Short mmCIF file of C-alpha atoms in Angstrom, two decimals:
data_model
loop_
_atom_site.label_atom_id
_atom_site.label_comp_id
_atom_site.label_asym_id
_atom_site.label_seq_id
_atom_site.Cartn_x
_atom_site.Cartn_y
_atom_site.Cartn_z
CA UNK A 16 -23.78 -4.25 -27.72
CA UNK A 17 -25.61 -7.34 -28.83
CA UNK A 18 -24.20 -10.68 -28.23
CA UNK A 19 -23.42 -11.05 -31.93
CA UNK A 20 -21.65 -7.71 -31.78
CA UNK A 21 -19.48 -8.82 -29.02
CA UNK A 22 -18.61 -12.28 -30.82
CA UNK A 23 -17.64 -10.00 -33.86
CA UNK A 24 -15.21 -8.15 -32.01
CA UNK A 25 -13.51 -10.78 -30.20
CA UNK A 26 -13.29 -12.39 -33.57
CA UNK A 27 -11.71 -9.55 -35.05
CA UNK A 28 -9.44 -8.75 -32.22
CA UNK A 29 -7.92 -12.78 -32.71
CA UNK A 30 -7.79 -12.45 -36.14
CA UNK A 31 -5.54 -9.19 -35.80
CA UNK A 32 -3.21 -11.01 -33.20
CA UNK A 33 -3.08 -14.15 -35.36
CA UNK A 34 -2.09 -11.84 -38.40
CA UNK A 35 0.45 -9.79 -36.54
CA UNK A 36 2.19 -12.65 -35.04
CA UNK A 37 2.31 -14.31 -38.33
CA UNK A 38 4.58 -11.60 -40.45
CA UNK A 39 7.78 -12.45 -40.32
CA UNK A 40 11.15 -10.63 -41.99
CA UNK A 41 12.77 -12.59 -44.83
CA UNK A 42 16.40 -13.27 -44.76
CA UNK A 43 18.47 -13.22 -41.35
CA UNK A 44 16.22 -11.73 -38.17
CA UNK A 45 16.61 -10.95 -34.79
CA UNK A 46 13.31 -12.58 -33.17
CA UNK A 47 15.05 -13.69 -30.10
CA UNK A 48 14.25 -17.27 -30.62
CA UNK A 49 16.96 -19.58 -29.12
CA UNK A 50 14.97 -22.85 -28.45
CA UNK A 51 17.48 -24.40 -30.84
CA UNK A 52 20.21 -23.35 -28.92
CA UNK A 53 19.07 -24.01 -25.40
CA UNK A 54 18.21 -27.55 -26.48
CA UNK A 55 22.10 -28.36 -27.16
CA UNK A 56 24.43 -30.26 -25.04
CA UNK A 57 26.63 -28.43 -22.91
CA UNK A 58 30.02 -27.92 -24.33
CA UNK A 59 32.28 -29.63 -21.78
CA UNK A 60 35.46 -29.48 -24.03
CA UNK A 61 35.66 -30.31 -27.55
CA UNK A 62 38.07 -31.62 -29.98
CA UNK A 63 39.89 -29.19 -32.18
CA UNK A 64 40.62 -31.14 -35.59
CA UNK A 65 43.40 -30.67 -38.09
CA UNK A 66 42.25 -31.45 -41.72
CA UNK A 67 44.69 -31.17 -44.00
CA UNK A 68 44.27 -30.24 -47.68
CA UNK A 69 43.64 -33.32 -49.97
CA UNK A 70 42.41 -35.40 -46.80
CA UNK A 71 38.98 -34.19 -47.35
CA UNK A 72 36.85 -32.66 -50.45
CA UNK A 73 37.09 -29.72 -49.15
CA UNK A 74 39.41 -26.51 -51.02
CA UNK A 75 41.19 -25.47 -48.08
CA UNK A 76 43.22 -27.18 -45.14
CA UNK A 77 41.30 -26.30 -41.96
CA UNK A 78 41.09 -26.77 -38.37
CA UNK A 79 37.55 -27.23 -36.94
CA UNK A 80 36.44 -27.21 -33.55
CA UNK A 81 33.47 -29.73 -32.53
CA UNK A 82 32.06 -29.22 -29.31
CA UNK A 83 31.60 -31.75 -26.30
CA UNK A 84 28.95 -33.81 -26.88
CA UNK A 85 28.84 -33.54 -30.50
CA UNK A 86 29.19 -36.86 -31.68
CA UNK A 87 26.25 -38.04 -29.45
CA UNK A 88 23.82 -35.46 -30.20
CA UNK A 89 20.90 -35.66 -32.23
CA UNK A 90 21.10 -32.19 -32.86
CA UNK A 91 22.65 -29.77 -35.52
CA UNK A 92 25.01 -27.08 -34.39
CA UNK A 93 25.48 -23.14 -35.24
CA UNK A 94 28.85 -22.96 -36.75
CA UNK A 95 31.42 -19.75 -37.22
CA UNK A 96 33.81 -19.76 -40.08
CA UNK A 97 36.75 -17.58 -39.16
CA UNK A 98 39.21 -16.09 -41.90
CA UNK A 99 43.09 -15.78 -40.95
CA UNK A 100 45.29 -12.70 -41.65
CA UNK A 101 47.67 -12.72 -44.73
CA UNK A 102 50.68 -13.99 -42.19
CA UNK A 103 48.75 -17.33 -41.89
CA UNK A 104 48.68 -18.17 -45.20
CA UNK A 105 49.59 -21.39 -46.57
CA UNK A 106 48.95 -24.67 -48.26
CA UNK A 107 47.02 -26.38 -45.79
CA UNK A 108 49.60 -29.50 -45.81
CA UNK A 109 50.24 -31.86 -43.29
CA UNK A 110 53.30 -29.88 -42.25
CA UNK A 111 52.32 -28.65 -38.73
CA UNK A 112 54.21 -25.46 -39.20
CA UNK A 113 52.23 -24.69 -42.23
CA UNK A 114 48.81 -25.45 -41.31
CA UNK A 115 49.39 -24.70 -37.52
CA UNK A 116 49.70 -20.99 -38.71
CA UNK A 117 45.81 -20.71 -38.63
CA UNK A 118 46.16 -21.02 -34.80
CA UNK A 119 48.21 -17.96 -34.38
CA UNK A 120 45.22 -15.52 -33.53
CA UNK A 121 41.69 -15.15 -32.97
CA UNK A 122 38.93 -18.20 -32.01
CA UNK A 123 41.42 -20.80 -33.04
CA UNK A 124 44.09 -19.71 -31.00
CA UNK A 125 41.78 -19.08 -28.01
CA UNK A 126 40.67 -22.76 -28.54
CA UNK A 127 44.02 -23.92 -28.46
CA UNK A 128 44.69 -22.31 -25.07
CA UNK A 129 41.29 -23.46 -23.91
CA UNK A 130 39.87 -19.83 -23.47
CA UNK A 131 37.20 -20.75 -25.46
CA UNK A 132 33.70 -20.00 -23.85
CA UNK A 133 30.51 -18.96 -25.22
CA UNK A 134 26.97 -19.26 -23.94
CA UNK A 135 25.81 -21.84 -26.48
CA UNK A 136 27.89 -24.40 -28.35
CA UNK A 137 28.83 -23.88 -31.66
CA UNK A 138 31.34 -25.24 -34.24
CA UNK A 139 34.48 -23.24 -35.32
CA UNK A 140 36.22 -23.72 -38.66
CA UNK A 141 39.41 -22.05 -39.39
CA UNK A 142 40.11 -22.85 -43.09
CA UNK A 143 43.86 -21.75 -44.57
CA UNK A 144 43.95 -19.81 -47.39
CA UNK A 145 46.73 -20.84 -50.13
CA UNK A 146 47.64 -18.82 -53.33
CA UNK A 147 46.40 -21.06 -55.63
CA UNK A 148 42.97 -20.40 -54.90
CA UNK A 149 41.76 -17.10 -55.88
CA UNK A 150 43.69 -13.91 -55.48
CA UNK A 151 46.95 -14.19 -53.77
CA UNK A 152 46.32 -10.85 -51.82
CA UNK A 153 42.92 -11.26 -50.76
CA UNK A 154 41.10 -13.99 -49.01
CA UNK A 155 37.94 -13.68 -51.55
CA UNK A 156 38.99 -11.74 -54.68
CA UNK A 157 39.13 -13.39 -57.64
CA UNK A 158 36.28 -15.84 -57.00
CA UNK A 159 34.14 -15.93 -54.15
CA UNK A 160 32.48 -19.27 -55.05
CA UNK A 161 35.60 -21.06 -53.66
CA UNK A 162 34.50 -19.83 -50.22
CA UNK A 163 30.68 -20.53 -50.93
CA UNK A 164 31.73 -23.96 -51.98
CA UNK A 165 33.80 -24.61 -48.87
CA UNK A 166 30.46 -23.52 -46.78
CA UNK A 167 28.43 -26.16 -48.86
CA UNK A 168 31.07 -28.83 -48.24
CA UNK A 169 30.56 -28.26 -44.07
CA UNK A 170 27.11 -27.95 -44.58
CA UNK A 171 27.29 -31.52 -46.74
CA UNK A 172 29.80 -33.15 -44.00
CA UNK A 173 28.85 -31.61 -40.33
CA UNK A 174 25.90 -31.33 -38.12
CA UNK A 175 25.08 -28.11 -39.02
CA UNK A 176 22.22 -25.57 -38.04
CA UNK A 177 21.91 -24.14 -41.51
CA UNK A 178 19.79 -21.01 -40.03
CA UNK A 179 22.69 -20.29 -37.91
CA UNK A 180 25.85 -19.75 -40.34
CA UNK A 181 28.09 -16.67 -39.29
CA UNK A 182 31.28 -15.62 -41.09
CA UNK A 183 33.88 -13.19 -39.32
CA UNK A 184 37.87 -12.57 -40.24
CA UNK A 185 40.63 -10.37 -39.48
CA UNK A 186 42.67 -8.11 -41.53
CA UNK A 187 43.19 -10.04 -44.74
CA UNK A 188 40.40 -12.49 -43.54
CA UNK A 189 38.58 -9.48 -42.82
CA UNK A 190 38.53 -8.47 -46.37
CA UNK A 191 37.60 -11.84 -47.54
CA UNK A 192 34.27 -11.10 -45.22
CA UNK A 193 33.68 -7.76 -47.30
CA UNK A 194 34.38 -9.73 -50.54
CA UNK A 195 31.98 -12.51 -49.67
CA UNK A 196 28.78 -10.38 -48.58
CA UNK A 197 29.53 -7.75 -51.28
CA UNK A 198 29.83 -10.37 -54.26
CA UNK A 199 27.26 -13.31 -53.00
CA UNK A 200 23.77 -11.99 -52.46
CA UNK A 201 22.53 -12.61 -49.12
CA UNK A 202 19.59 -15.03 -50.44
CA UNK A 203 22.52 -17.37 -51.52
CA UNK A 204 25.26 -16.85 -49.10
CA UNK A 205 23.97 -18.68 -46.19
CA UNK A 206 24.97 -16.47 -43.78
CA UNK A 207 22.98 -14.93 -40.83
CA UNK A 208 25.45 -12.62 -39.80
CA UNK A 209 28.85 -11.18 -40.55
CA UNK A 210 31.80 -9.62 -39.02
CA UNK A 211 34.87 -8.10 -40.49
CA UNK A 212 37.60 -7.04 -37.89
CA UNK A 213 40.32 -4.62 -38.78
CA UNK A 214 39.84 -4.99 -42.44
CA UNK A 215 39.57 -2.87 -45.73
CA UNK A 216 35.79 -1.93 -46.23
CA UNK A 217 34.07 -2.63 -49.49
CA UNK A 218 33.15 0.03 -51.68
CA UNK A 219 30.13 -1.65 -53.53
CA UNK A 220 27.96 -4.12 -53.76
CA UNK A 221 26.21 -3.42 -50.39
CA UNK A 222 22.48 -4.16 -51.82
CA UNK A 223 23.77 -7.88 -51.79
CA UNK A 224 23.95 -8.10 -47.95
CA UNK A 225 20.86 -5.97 -47.59
CA UNK A 226 19.58 -8.44 -45.04
CA UNK A 227 22.77 -9.68 -43.38
CA UNK A 228 23.31 -7.99 -40.16
CA UNK A 229 26.91 -6.64 -40.15
CA UNK A 230 29.08 -5.77 -37.04
CA UNK A 231 32.65 -4.04 -38.14
CA UNK A 232 35.60 -3.29 -35.71
CA UNK A 233 38.34 -1.19 -36.22
CA UNK A 234 41.22 0.71 -34.32
CA UNK A 235 40.78 4.83 -34.80
CA UNK A 236 44.64 4.75 -35.67
CA UNK A 237 44.64 1.94 -38.33
CA UNK A 238 45.59 4.22 -41.11
CA UNK A 239 44.52 1.91 -43.75
CA UNK A 240 41.37 0.72 -42.75
CA UNK A 241 39.60 3.23 -40.35
CA UNK A 242 38.08 5.49 -43.35
CA UNK A 243 37.18 2.83 -45.74
CA UNK A 244 35.63 0.83 -42.91
CA UNK A 245 33.51 3.85 -41.75
CA UNK A 246 32.66 4.42 -45.46
CA UNK A 247 31.38 0.89 -46.05
CA UNK A 248 28.99 1.34 -43.06
CA UNK A 249 27.59 5.02 -43.89
CA UNK A 250 27.01 3.37 -47.47
CA UNK A 251 25.53 0.07 -46.02
CA UNK A 252 22.98 2.22 -43.90
CA UNK A 253 22.21 4.55 -46.77
CA UNK A 254 20.77 1.86 -49.07
CA UNK A 255 16.99 2.61 -50.36
CA UNK A 256 15.29 0.63 -49.51
CA UNK A 257 17.02 0.67 -46.09
CA UNK A 258 18.84 -2.72 -44.75
CA UNK A 259 16.85 -4.94 -42.66
CA UNK A 260 19.49 -4.42 -39.92
CA UNK A 261 21.51 -1.36 -39.65
CA UNK A 262 25.27 -2.17 -39.64
CA UNK A 263 27.23 -1.42 -36.53
CA UNK A 264 30.92 -0.37 -36.22
CA UNK A 265 32.70 -0.42 -33.19
CA UNK A 266 36.04 1.83 -33.25
CA UNK A 267 38.56 1.38 -30.78
CA UNK A 268 40.35 4.44 -29.11
CA UNK A 269 44.26 4.92 -29.40
CA UNK A 270 44.27 1.43 -31.26
CA UNK A 271 45.99 0.53 -34.30
CA UNK A 272 45.58 -2.48 -36.51
CA UNK A 273 45.59 -4.88 -34.17
CA UNK A 274 41.72 -5.11 -32.62
CA UNK A 275 41.36 -8.43 -33.19
CA UNK A 276 42.38 -9.83 -29.99
CA UNK A 277 40.31 -7.44 -27.90
CA UNK A 278 37.36 -8.17 -30.06
CA UNK A 279 37.21 -11.77 -30.00
CA UNK A 280 38.42 -12.31 -26.66
CA UNK A 281 35.88 -9.73 -25.15
CA UNK A 282 38.46 -7.52 -23.52
CA UNK A 283 37.89 -4.59 -25.62
CA UNK A 284 34.46 -4.10 -23.70
CA UNK A 285 34.38 -0.78 -22.51
CA UNK A 286 37.42 0.80 -24.63
CA UNK A 287 35.22 1.62 -27.57
CA UNK A 288 34.59 5.25 -29.00
CA UNK A 289 31.21 6.18 -27.51
CA UNK A 290 30.26 7.99 -30.46
CA UNK A 291 30.00 4.82 -32.41
CA UNK A 292 28.47 1.27 -31.71
CA UNK A 293 29.34 0.35 -28.01
CA UNK A 294 31.09 -3.13 -27.44
CA UNK A 295 28.46 -4.43 -24.86
CA UNK A 296 28.18 -7.85 -25.55
CA UNK A 297 30.34 -10.43 -26.75
CA UNK A 298 30.51 -10.97 -30.74
CA UNK A 299 29.39 -14.14 -30.05
CA UNK A 300 26.37 -13.50 -28.28
CA UNK A 301 25.78 -10.82 -31.22
CA UNK A 302 25.85 -13.63 -33.55
CA UNK A 303 23.26 -15.89 -31.74
CA UNK A 304 20.56 -13.34 -31.74
CA UNK A 305 20.54 -13.94 -35.48
CA UNK A 306 19.12 -16.65 -37.79
CA UNK A 307 17.96 -17.09 -41.41
CA UNK A 308 14.55 -17.37 -41.94
CA UNK A 309 14.52 -18.84 -45.67
#
């Protein structure tokens, strides 16, 4: 082989490697990149702050957890928005017995009880749904732009990594997750991943969330939500073209409606039906795998 032929072969190989390395999926992806997370200061214990309705420009009263080091950090943080269940609804007022209902379950309860530990620091926001916004029977029904507007408010007012916005909710709040991802196209939803828990799966709009990773959690004895959750995952994954990431469903054996405690705490690992997606990593570690590319 001549020197020219050898140089030509080397050039072709280098060109191929460069081409492959430069190809990326659009929308949320799981490329394993975590440099932005590793550079965040350690969360040595943050502040859980109540923002009552009317004290800010937000459409909801809410609790927000700002990790330790947030104020001094020259960095943007991942954020998880948690939508509560039906019994935690309220007007977001300054009455602690009303707004504090959002502390009853899930991540805000864990934060209040000093049980909140994640591999990387993240902001956690828990808005309180009030009947004057949207549909009284469902978080997102009526006008999904209420939640979209709230996300935009958070982006404008906090140090948020816009590539790492995650949405989860339990029961009534899980319905809100389904409503949001099946009504707001993922190109403008701001979400990197979504996780409805113990909720009534959506029956349409799957294509709106085609690039959004989804992990569904439900109890096998949840008479209201079991079949609809399975149906959502099946229909979502049957899309043509196929979704960027196949939706996952974890079904807890011998469990009814309340599977949120074991999901958010991670205590349910190892108790899921082996015929479905295993609960083999924390929900938060799963979220951290994904970031938006657009």
